[in-house]
Amino acid sequence: MTIAVLLKQVPDTTSKISVSGGRVDESAVSKWSMSPYDEYALESALQLKESGGGDVVAITCGPARAAKMLTDAAAVGADSLLHVLVEDLNALDSTQVQAILAAAVSHCSAQVVFCGKQAADTNAGSTGPGVAHLMGASCVTMVSEVASEGDSFTAMRASSGGDQRVAVSAPCLFAFDKGTTELRRPNVRGIMMAKKKVAETLGASDLGVDTSASSVSVDSHSPPPEKPPGQRFEGVDSVAVVVSKLRDEANVI
Amino acid sequence: MDVTVIAESSENGLHPVTAQLVGAAVAIGGAPTVLCAGGWGVEDAVSISGVAKVISVVGDCFGSFDGGAWAEALSSASGGDVIIAAATPAGREIAATIAAIRGIPIVQDVTGLAPGISVTRPIYSGKAIESSTVGTPCAITVRANAFDAAGEDGSAEVSTVNQSADVAVAVREAIAKASERLDVAEADIIISGGRGMGDPANFSHLEEIADIIGAAVGASRAAVDTWDEIPHGMQVGQTGKTVTPSLYIAVGISGAIQHLAGMRTSKYIVAINKDPDAPIFGVADYGIVATWEDALPALKAELGKL
Ligand SMILES: Cc1cc2nc3c(=O)[nH]c(=O)nc-3n(C[C@H](O)[C@H](O)[C@H](O)COP(=O)(O)OP(=O)(O)OC[C@H]3O[C@@H](n4cnc5c(N)ncnc54)[C@H](O)[C@@H]3O)c2cc1C
């Protein structure tokens, strides 16, 4: 069984984002990391492999800098790496990204796909369901845990009514929420082995995907609107003042 | 402009965010058709102002949640130039799948819309705002509380479509929620506790206040990670839930960037923290420098008087 894990490299959650000339200045991002939900997808894929066997292939679609993230995935145990080189992901619309990733999954002959429920840069969450549809796979989102059960899989997912254990069979895709699992850290041996691992690198056109005509064009980026400075109060006596302001000034209670 | 709104509804009826979706549709010049999955919420959807018609889509597949199957069933009635859904977990999944079925792009978690179609949305967890132009047809999900709700004086006609799809996700076991408390993702007022609460038992003080004002109780990741009694479902932030309530009260929460990522777009923010330099005060509309031990009993008493 081959488990494909879809990973995206994003600015680390602690990184400052600065805008210059109407665009986010990517060169000013101090640190790039694997998107947090993708880390849970990867961890769970590695656990599934350990309990049920198989290979984990880490796939990313992104610019050259994302190679580092694939090496990080190898360091914790991904068996093979596939990098679909796209210099400017912002220039693609959701249909194109999904077509690339679905073709990459099929290139790896994977029937089972793990990914994050959304990436921490756009926070969209379109990729999992879209790729699942293109693969003809069942899709489970908000997943915290997956186990194999013969030819099928069971997953824990969060829903507004409480958690549910659901069953699906391959082909299937699981989009991860933050799980209950601890993330593993790479050890020295893993890091050494990962340095030797070479990612297969393809272009979108190698996968037969046309990236020319995006139907979404980014006009500009801007810093978030400045919030006027808030009002500050000291001590317990101010609670009554704040409550009356919440009622009369803000009208929220 | 032919706009289709996917109602946010469940066995419990229509979620109020649906009126905001209609508000968003009107912002781009549409008198929308509202689809109610499983027929839920039809009675309330018809009275939303500006709705052209309501379609009740009924079928066996709506018995339990399978986003792929629901999207398949709903897509037959989602032929509009623009499809609008709520940026909730289910809304995002259904809209993304319908977009994939139709081969059209989707832009998620939009907070501004204008004819054209111009969309704005927060990116990098609100550290920047992106404006883009999207061709039609397209799908869009909108963030709760970003658009004014349409009024309630409509009288749209209803038609019923029988349309099911194969369900591939079988529910084996439903685990009841640990508590019957309101979910932070659903609430219009949230009171959250952080590590500064000192002990999970102290969250009872937050619950008492929540009960008075109809709020949900949330938590920081430090609280969730430190105490087993505080479930992950309560976590607000980068790796928890993104919330946009009218009022967010942060108690004993320092205001780390990853926590702010999940709540900074709340309409009003109150912070209670004993440290005057806590970063949470940087986003608070009303900051109270005090210990929760002092402030919460006073808050409870004042709210009780309202
Ligand atoms: C990838 C990643 C993702 C993350 N995702 C999230 C996320 O989704 N959500 C999240 O919240 N965090 C997240 N974090 C963690 C985040 O960085 C912080 O560690 C966390 O938010 C801190 O929680 P806290 O404010 O409760 O605790 P602390 O930072 O320990 O702050 C406790 C606060 O309580 C105050 N305090 C103490 N005693 C009292 C008292 N008696 N009365 C009043 N105030 C008191 C203190 O002054 C302090 O400000 C993430 C981190 C990473 C690296």
PDB file of C-alpha atoms in Angstrom, chain A:
ATOM      1  CA  MET A   1       0.000   0.000   0.000  1.00  0.00           C
ATOM      2  CA  THR A   2       1.307   3.423  -0.912  1.00  0.00           C
ATOM      3  CA  ILE A   3       0.148   6.336   1.224  1.00  0.00           C
ATOM      4  CA  ALA A   4       0.613   9.733  -0.395  1.00  0.00           C
ATOM      5  CA  VAL A   5       0.909  12.713   1.950  1.00  0.00           C
ATOM      6  CA  LEU A   6       0.294  16.160   0.486  1.00  0.00           C
ATOM      7  CA  LEU A   7       2.467  18.793   2.142  1.00  0.00           C
ATOM      8  CA  LYS A   8       2.672  22.549   1.758  1.00  0.00           C
ATOM      9  CA  GLN A   9       5.477  24.802   2.862  1.00  0.00           C
ATOM     10  CA  VAL A  10       4.183  28.005   4.489  1.00  0.00           C
ATOM     11  CA  PRO A  11       5.696  30.871   6.462  1.00  0.00           C
ATOM     12  CA  ASP A  12       6.269  29.625   9.998  1.00  0.00           C
ATOM     13  CA  THR A  13       3.381  30.682  12.230  1.00  0.00           C
ATOM     14  CA  THR A  14       5.813  32.875  14.197  1.00  0.00           C
ATOM     15  CA  SER A  15       7.088  34.703  11.094  1.00  0.00           C
ATOM     16  CA  LYS A  16       6.275  38.334  10.466  1.00  0.00           C
ATOM     17  CA  ILE A  17       4.536  39.032   7.177  1.00  0.00           C
ATOM     18  CA  SER A  18       5.451  42.300   5.494  1.00  0.00           C
ATOM     19  CA  VAL A  19       3.853  43.876   2.469  1.00  0.00           C
ATOM     20  CA  SER A  20       5.783  45.986   0.005  1.00  0.00           C
ATOM     21  CA  GLY A  21       4.623  47.330  -3.341  1.00  0.00           C
ATOM     22  CA  GLY A  22       1.183  45.784  -2.840  1.00  0.00           C
ATOM     23  CA  ARG A  23       2.573  42.265  -2.437  1.00  0.00           C
ATOM     24  CA  VAL A  24       3.545  40.097   0.483  1.00  0.00           C
ATOM     25  CA  ASP A  25       7.336  40.111   0.460  1.00  0.00           C
ATOM     26  CA  GLU A  26       8.190  36.405   0.557  1.00  0.00           C
ATOM     27  CA  SER A  27      11.901  37.123   0.686  1.00  0.00           C
ATOM     28  CA  ALA A  28      11.354  38.794   4.072  1.00  0.00           C
ATOM     29  CA  VAL A  29       9.824  35.657   5.613  1.00  0.00           C
ATOM     30  CA  SER A  30      12.322  34.571   8.255  1.00  0.00           C
ATOM     31  CA  LYS A  31      11.389  30.904   8.383  1.00  0.00           C
ATOM     32  CA  TRP A  32       9.427  28.496   6.183  1.00  0.00           C
ATOM     33  CA  SER A  33       7.845  25.396   7.727  1.00  0.00           C
ATOM     34  CA  MET A  34       5.582  22.498   6.951  1.00  0.00           C
ATOM     35  CA  SER A  35       1.983  23.636   7.427  1.00  0.00           C
ATOM     36  CA  PRO A  36       0.885  22.514  10.940  1.00  0.00           C
ATOM     37  CA  TYR A  37      -2.069  20.316   9.884  1.00  0.00           C
ATOM     38  CA  ASP A  38       0.129  18.642   7.270  1.00  0.00           C
ATOM     39  CA  GLU A  39       2.489  17.662  10.075  1.00  0.00           C
ATOM     40  CA  TYR A  40      -0.350  15.697  11.663  1.00  0.00           C
ATOM     41  CA  ALA A  41      -1.189  14.099   8.319  1.00  0.00           C
ATOM     42  CA  LEU A  42       2.432  13.018   7.901  1.00  0.00           C
ATOM     43  CA  GLU A  43       2.686  11.708  11.463  1.00  0.00           C
ATOM     44  CA  SER A  44      -0.512   9.686  11.062  1.00  0.00           C
ATOM     45  CA  ALA A  45       0.637   8.284   7.701  1.00  0.00           C
ATOM     46  CA  LEU A  46       3.883   7.132   9.300  1.00  0.00           C
ATOM     47  CA  GLN A  47       1.936   5.478  12.129  1.00  0.00           C
ATOM     48  CA  LEU A  48      -0.375   3.740   9.671  1.00  0.00           C
ATOM     49  CA  LYS A  49       2.644   2.452   7.760  1.00  0.00           C
ATOM     50  CA  GLU A  50       4.226   1.185  10.985  1.00  0.00           C
ATOM     51  CA  SER A  51       1.102  -0.722  11.952  1.00  0.00           C
ATOM     52  CA  GLY A  52      -0.047  -1.927   8.542  1.00  0.00           C
ATOM     53  CA  GLY A  53       2.995  -1.778   6.247  1.00  0.00           C
ATOM     54  CA  GLY A  54       3.428   0.108   2.993  1.00  0.00           C
ATOM     55  CA  ASP A  55       5.295   3.145   1.766  1.00  0.00           C
ATOM     56  CA  VAL A  56       4.808   6.806   2.505  1.00  0.00           C
ATOM     57  CA  VAL A  57       5.423   9.181  -0.366  1.00  0.00           C
ATOM     58  CA  ALA A  58       5.595  12.883   0.485  1.00  0.00           C
ATOM     59  CA  ILE A  59       4.328  15.146  -2.291  1.00  0.00           C
ATOM     60  CA  THR A  60       4.531  18.896  -2.536  1.00  0.00           C
ATOM     61  CA  CYS A  61       3.625  21.367  -5.222  1.00  0.00           C
ATOM     62  CA  GLY A  62       5.643  24.557  -4.776  1.00  0.00           C
ATOM     63  CA  PRO A  63       8.804  26.496  -5.485  1.00  0.00           C
ATOM     64  CA  ALA A  64      12.410  25.325  -5.114  1.00  0.00           C
ATOM     65  CA  ARG A  65      12.568  26.354  -1.425  1.00  0.00           C
ATOM     66  CA  ALA A  66       9.969  23.665  -0.604  1.00  0.00           C
ATOM     67  CA  ALA A  67      12.624  20.969  -1.227  1.00  0.00           C
ATOM     68  CA  LYS A  68      13.825  21.587   2.324  1.00  0.00           C
ATOM     69  CA  MET A  69      10.417  20.602   3.695  1.00  0.00           C
ATOM     70  CA  LEU A  70      10.495  17.334   1.732  1.00  0.00           C
ATOM     71  CA  THR A  71      13.893  16.584   3.260  1.00  0.00           C
ATOM     72  CA  ASP A  72      12.358  17.239   6.685  1.00  0.00           C
ATOM     73  CA  ALA A  73       9.607  14.740   5.824  1.00  0.00           C
ATOM     74  CA  ALA A  74      12.239  12.170   4.835  1.00  0.00           C
ATOM     75  CA  ALA A  75      14.059  12.764   8.104  1.00  0.00           C
ATOM     76  CA  VAL A  76      11.048  11.574  10.095  1.00  0.00           C
ATOM     77  CA  GLY A  77      10.441   8.588   7.819  1.00  0.00           C
ATOM     78  CA  ALA A  78       8.875   9.396   4.429  1.00  0.00           C
ATOM     79  CA  ASP A  79      10.133   6.724   2.002  1.00  0.00           C
ATOM     80  CA  SER A  80      10.076   8.736  -1.197  1.00  0.00           C
ATOM     81  CA  LEU A  81       9.623  12.347  -2.216  1.00  0.00           C
ATOM     82  CA  LEU A  82       7.933  13.991  -5.172  1.00  0.00           C
ATOM     83  CA  HIS A  83       8.333  17.694  -5.854  1.00  0.00           C
ATOM     84  CA  VAL A  84       6.135  19.284  -8.484  1.00  0.00           C
ATOM     85  CA  LEU A  85       8.025  22.471  -9.149  1.00  0.00           C
ATOM     86  CA  VAL A  86       5.761  25.516  -9.452  1.00  0.00           C
ATOM     87  CA  GLU A  87       7.542  28.798  -8.856  1.00  0.00           C
ATOM     88  CA  ASP A  88       4.513  30.930  -7.995  1.00  0.00           C
ATOM     89  CA  LEU A  89       1.661  29.020  -6.383  1.00  0.00           C
ATOM     90  CA  ASN A  90      -0.316  32.261  -6.025  1.00  0.00           C
ATOM     91  CA  ALA A  91      -0.616  32.405  -9.785  1.00  0.00           C
ATOM     92  CA  LEU A  92      -2.622  29.159  -9.867  1.00  0.00           C
ATOM     93  CA  ASP A  93      -6.295  28.765  -9.056  1.00  0.00           C
ATOM     94  CA  SER A  94      -7.740  25.927  -6.994  1.00  0.00           C
ATOM     95  CA  THR A  95      -8.621  23.801 -10.042  1.00  0.00           C
ATOM     96  CA  GLN A  96      -5.012  23.867 -11.232  1.00  0.00           C
ATOM     97  CA  VAL A  97      -3.468  23.028  -7.851  1.00  0.00           C
ATOM     98  CA  GLN A  98      -5.913  20.168  -7.418  1.00  0.00           C
ATOM     99  CA  ALA A  99      -5.246  18.844 -10.935  1.00  0.00           C
ATOM    100  CA  ILE A 100      -1.491  18.871 -10.279  1.00  0.00           C
ATOM    101  CA  LEU A 101      -1.793  17.078  -6.940  1.00  0.00           C
ATOM    102  CA  ALA A 102      -4.296  14.510  -8.211  1.00  0.00           C
ATOM    103  CA  ALA A 103      -1.970  13.751 -11.144  1.00  0.00           C
ATOM    104  CA  ALA A 104       0.979  13.499  -8.744  1.00  0.00           C
ATOM    105  CA  VAL A 105      -0.926  11.015  -6.561  1.00  0.00           C
ATOM    106  CA  SER A 106      -1.776   8.939  -9.594  1.00  0.00           C
ATOM    107  CA  HIS A 107       1.881   9.157 -10.749  1.00  0.00           C
ATOM    108  CA  CYS A 108       2.800   7.483  -7.426  1.00  0.00           C
ATOM    109  CA  SER A 109       0.007   4.896  -7.836  1.00  0.00           C
ATOM    110  CA  ALA A 110      -1.310   5.805  -4.391  1.00  0.00           C
ATOM    111  CA  GLN A 111      -4.884   4.888  -3.450  1.00  0.00           C
ATOM    112  CA  VAL A 112      -4.735   6.451  -0.013  1.00  0.00           C
ATOM    113  CA  VAL A 113      -4.017  10.150   0.514  1.00  0.00           C
ATOM    114  CA  PHE A 114      -3.397  12.098   3.734  1.00  0.00           C
ATOM    115  CA  CYS A 115      -3.337  15.881   3.844  1.00  0.00           C
ATOM    116  CA  GLY A 116      -4.027  18.781   6.220  1.00  0.00           C
ATOM    117  CA  LYS A 117      -7.578  20.143   6.456  1.00  0.00           C
ATOM    118  CA  GLN A 118      -6.245  23.505   5.293  1.00  0.00           C
ATOM    119  CA  ALA A 119      -2.881  25.167   4.790  1.00  0.00           C
ATOM    120  CA  ALA A 120      -1.801  27.812   7.278  1.00  0.00           C
ATOM    121  CA  ASP A 121      -1.143  30.469   4.609  1.00  0.00           C
ATOM    122  CA  THR A 122      -4.492  30.711   2.826  1.00  0.00           C
ATOM    123  CA  ASN A 123      -6.463  28.632   5.348  1.00  0.00           C
ATOM    124  CA  ALA A 124      -8.660  27.555   2.454  1.00  0.00           C
ATOM    125  CA  GLY A 125      -9.255  23.810   2.742  1.00  0.00           C
ATOM    126  CA  SER A 126     -10.137  23.249  -0.908  1.00  0.00           C
ATOM    127  CA  THR A 127      -7.332  20.883  -1.820  1.00  0.00           C
ATOM    128  CA  GLY A 128      -8.394  17.745   0.064  1.00  0.00           C
ATOM    129  CA  PRO A 129     -12.004  17.574  -1.175  1.00  0.00           C
ATOM    130  CA  GLY A 130     -10.994  18.681  -4.689  1.00  0.00           C
ATOM    131  CA  VAL A 131      -8.215  16.106  -5.062  1.00  0.00           C
ATOM    132  CA  ALA A 132     -10.526  13.426  -3.654  1.00  0.00           C
ATOM    133  CA  HIS A 133     -13.130  14.238  -6.284  1.00  0.00           C
ATOM    134  CA  LEU A 134     -10.599  14.160  -9.123  1.00  0.00           C
ATOM    135  CA  MET A 135      -9.294  10.769  -7.902  1.00  0.00           C
ATOM    136  CA  GLY A 136     -12.779   9.370  -7.514  1.00  0.00           C
ATOM    137  CA  ALA A 137     -11.929   8.853  -3.839  1.00  0.00           C
ATOM    138  CA  SER A 138     -14.053   9.063  -0.702  1.00  0.00           C
ATOM    139  CA  CYS A 139     -13.159  12.076   1.384  1.00  0.00           C
ATOM    140  CA  VAL A 140     -13.139  12.402   5.169  1.00  0.00           C
ATOM    141  CA  THR A 141     -12.253  15.796   6.658  1.00  0.00           C
ATOM    142  CA  MET A 142     -11.576  16.996  10.235  1.00  0.00           C
ATOM    143  CA  VAL A 143      -9.727  13.718  10.894  1.00  0.00           C
ATOM    144  CA  SER A 144      -7.648  13.102  14.018  1.00  0.00           C
ATOM    145  CA  GLU A 145      -6.794   9.410  13.632  1.00  0.00           C
ATOM    146  CA  VAL A 146      -6.830   6.688  10.949  1.00  0.00           C
ATOM    147  CA  ALA A 147      -6.532   2.890  11.353  1.00  0.00           C
ATOM    148  CA  SER A 148      -6.580   0.189   8.705  1.00  0.00           C
ATOM    149  CA  GLU A 149      -9.012  -2.653   8.959  1.00  0.00           C
ATOM    150  CA  GLY A 150      -8.382  -5.203   6.214  1.00  0.00           C
ATOM    151  CA  ASP A 151      -9.160  -3.480   2.938  1.00  0.00           C
ATOM    152  CA  SER A 152     -10.878  -0.568   4.567  1.00  0.00           C
ATOM    153  CA  PHE A 153     -10.032   2.220   6.982  1.00  0.00           C
ATOM    154  CA  THR A 154     -11.632   3.748  10.002  1.00  0.00           C
ATOM    155  CA  ALA A 155     -11.117   7.370  10.954  1.00  0.00           C
ATOM    156  CA  MET A 156     -12.054   9.583  13.867  1.00  0.00           C
ATOM    157  CA  ARG A 157     -13.474  12.886  12.736  1.00  0.00           C
ATOM    158  CA  ALA A 158     -14.808  15.898  14.551  1.00  0.00           C
ATOM    159  CA  SER A 159     -18.306  17.091  13.729  1.00  0.00           C
ATOM    160  CA  SER A 160     -20.519  19.724  15.266  1.00  0.00           C
ATOM    161  CA  GLY A 161     -22.472  17.003  17.064  1.00  0.00           C
ATOM    162  CA  GLY A 162     -19.385  15.365  18.583  1.00  0.00           C
ATOM    163  CA  ASP A 163     -16.703  12.976  17.340  1.00  0.00           C
ATOM    164  CA  GLN A 164     -17.552  10.150  14.983  1.00  0.00           C
ATOM    165  CA  ARG A 165     -15.756   6.994  13.937  1.00  0.00           C
ATOM    166  CA  VAL A 166     -16.348   6.451  10.232  1.00  0.00           C
ATOM    167  CA  ALA A 167     -15.347   3.726   7.780  1.00  0.00           C
ATOM    168  CA  VAL A 168     -14.299   4.110   4.146  1.00  0.00           C
ATOM    169  CA  SER A 169     -12.537   1.950   1.590  1.00  0.00           C
ATOM    170  CA  ALA A 170      -9.821   2.853  -0.888  1.00  0.00           C
ATOM    171  CA  PRO A 171      -9.457   4.994  -2.852  1.00  0.00           C
ATOM    172  CA  CYS A 172      -9.846   7.484  -0.039  1.00  0.00           C
ATOM    173  CA  LEU A 173      -8.485  10.790   1.234  1.00  0.00           C
ATOM    174  CA  PHE A 174      -8.201  11.971   4.839  1.00  0.00           C
ATOM    175  CA  ALA A 175      -7.854  15.678   5.640  1.00  0.00           C
ATOM    176  CA  PHE A 176      -6.392  16.161   9.105  1.00  0.00           C
ATOM    177  CA  ASP A 177      -7.346  18.452  11.899  1.00  0.00           C
ATOM    178  CA  LYS A 178      -4.926  18.674  14.793  1.00  0.00           C
ATOM    179  CA  GLY A 179      -4.789  15.114  16.068  1.00  0.00           C
ATOM    180  CA  THR A 180      -4.320  13.581  19.442  1.00  0.00           C
ATOM    181  CA  THR A 181      -0.925  12.315  18.354  1.00  0.00           C
ATOM    182  CA  GLU A 182       2.441  13.643  19.444  1.00  0.00           C
ATOM    183  CA  LEU A 183       4.573  14.619  16.473  1.00  0.00           C
ATOM    184  CA  ARG A 184       7.845  12.727  16.193  1.00  0.00           C
ATOM    185  CA  ARG A 185      11.101  14.632  15.944  1.00  0.00           C
ATOM    186  CA  PRO A 186      13.838  13.508  13.551  1.00  0.00           C
ATOM    187  CA  ASN A 187      16.833  11.718  15.040  1.00  0.00           C
ATOM    188  CA  VAL A 188      20.413  12.086  13.834  1.00  0.00           C
ATOM    189  CA  ARG A 189      20.261   8.945  11.734  1.00  0.00           C
ATOM    190  CA  GLY A 190      17.032  10.117  10.080  1.00  0.00           C
ATOM    191  CA  ILE A 191      18.588  13.469   9.262  1.00  0.00           C
ATOM    192  CA  MET A 192      21.684  11.812   7.752  1.00  0.00           C
ATOM    193  CA  MET A 193      19.589   9.406   5.657  1.00  0.00           C
ATOM    194  CA  ALA A 194      17.323  12.220   4.486  1.00  0.00           C
ATOM    195  CA  LYS A 195      20.271  14.168   3.114  1.00  0.00           C
ATOM    196  CA  LYS A 196      20.903  11.310   0.712  1.00  0.00           C
ATOM    197  CA  LYS A 197      17.319  11.012  -0.400  1.00  0.00           C
ATOM    198  CA  VAL A 198      16.703  12.588  -3.787  1.00  0.00           C
ATOM    199  CA  ALA A 199      13.234  13.907  -4.585  1.00  0.00           C
ATOM    200  CA  GLU A 200      11.768  13.140  -7.970  1.00  0.00           C
ATOM    201  CA  THR A 201      11.164  16.563  -9.501  1.00  0.00           C
ATOM    202  CA  LEU A 202       8.560  17.172 -12.171  1.00  0.00           C
ATOM    203  CA  GLY A 203       6.937  20.177 -13.771  1.00  0.00           C
ATOM    204  CA  ALA A 204       3.170  20.623 -14.018  1.00  0.00           C
ATOM    205  CA  SER A 205       3.383  19.981 -17.754  1.00  0.00           C
ATOM    206  CA  ASP A 206       5.082  16.610 -17.119  1.00  0.00           C
ATOM    207  CA  LEU A 207       1.860  15.673 -15.353  1.00  0.00           C
ATOM    208  CA  GLY A 208      -0.226  16.995 -18.237  1.00  0.00           C
ATOM    209  CA  VAL A 209      -1.607  19.997 -16.333  1.00  0.00           C
ATOM    210  CA  ASP A 210      -1.928  23.350 -18.079  1.00  0.00           C
ATOM    211  CA  THR A 211      -1.021  26.172 -15.707  1.00  0.00           C
ATOM    212  CA  SER A 212      -1.463  29.054 -18.100  1.00  0.00           C
ATOM    213  CA  ALA A 213      -5.027  30.237 -17.632  1.00  0.00           C
ATOM    214  CA  SER A 214      -5.870  30.874 -13.980  1.00  0.00           C
ATOM    215  CA  SER A 215      -9.337  32.301 -13.424  1.00  0.00           C
ATOM    216  CA  VAL A 216      -8.337  33.960 -10.157  1.00  0.00           C
ATOM    217  CA  SER A 217      -5.902  36.876 -10.337  1.00  0.00           C
ATOM    218  CA  VAL A 218      -4.440  38.478  -7.256  1.00  0.00           C
ATOM    219  CA  ASP A 219      -4.743  42.269  -7.502  1.00  0.00           C
ATOM    220  CA  SER A 220      -2.983  43.269  -4.315  1.00  0.00           C
ATOM    221  CA  HIS A 221      -1.967  42.416  -0.801  1.00  0.00           C
ATOM    222  CA  SER A 222      -2.271  44.874   2.035  1.00  0.00           C
ATOM    223  CA  PRO A 223      -1.452  44.881   5.728  1.00  0.00           C
ATOM    224  CA  PRO A 224      -4.466  44.202   7.961  1.00  0.00           C
ATOM    225  CA  PRO A 225      -6.433  47.314   8.905  1.00  0.00           C
ATOM    226  CA  GLU A 226      -5.018  48.902  12.034  1.00  0.00           C
ATOM    227  CA  LYS A 227      -7.326  48.503  14.951  1.00  0.00           C
ATOM    228  CA  PRO A 228      -7.713  51.704  16.953  1.00  0.00           C
ATOM    229  CA  PRO A 229      -5.920  51.270  20.267  1.00  0.00           C
ATOM    230  CA  GLY A 230      -8.176  49.762  22.879  1.00  0.00           C
ATOM    231  CA  GLN A 231      -9.154  51.194  26.228  1.00  0.00           C
ATOM    232  CA  ARG A 232      -7.152  50.048  29.202  1.00  0.00           C
ATOM    233  CA  PHE A 233      -8.381  49.673  32.762  1.00  0.00           C
ATOM    234  CA  GLU A 234      -6.663  48.682  35.987  1.00  0.00           C
ATOM    235  CA  GLY A 235      -8.079  46.607  38.775  1.00  0.00           C
ATOM    236  CA  VAL A 236     -11.313  44.921  39.666  1.00  0.00           C
ATOM    237  CA  ASP A 237     -13.338  48.128  40.032  1.00  0.00           C
ATOM    238  CA  SER A 238     -13.090  48.647  36.285  1.00  0.00           C
ATOM    239  CA  VAL A 239     -15.121  45.494  35.547  1.00  0.00           C
ATOM    240  CA  ALA A 240     -18.395  47.368  36.022  1.00  0.00           C
ATOM    241  CA  VAL A 241     -17.195  50.121  33.674  1.00  0.00           C
ATOM    242  CA  VAL A 242     -16.273  47.620  30.988  1.00  0.00           C
ATOM    243  CA  VAL A 243     -19.603  45.798  31.292  1.00  0.00           C
ATOM    244  CA  SER A 244     -21.511  49.035  30.826  1.00  0.00           C
ATOM    245  CA  LYS A 245     -19.361  49.915  27.815  1.00  0.00           C
ATOM    246  CA  LEU A 246     -20.024  46.485  26.324  1.00  0.00           C
ATOM    247  CA  ARG A 247     -23.703  47.175  26.683  1.00  0.00           C
ATOM    248  CA  ASP A 248     -23.913  50.849  25.686  1.00  0.00           C
ATOM    249  CA  GLU A 249     -20.869  51.491  23.484  1.00  0.00           C
ATOM    250  CA  ALA A 250     -20.355  48.140  21.755  1.00  0.00           C
ATOM    251  CA  ASN A 251     -23.924  46.833  21.994  1.00  0.00           C
ATOM    252  CA  VAL A 252     -22.786  43.246  22.246  1.00  0.00           C
ATOM    253  CA  ILE A 253     -24.471  42.137  25.449  1.00  0.00           C
TER     254      ILE A 253
END
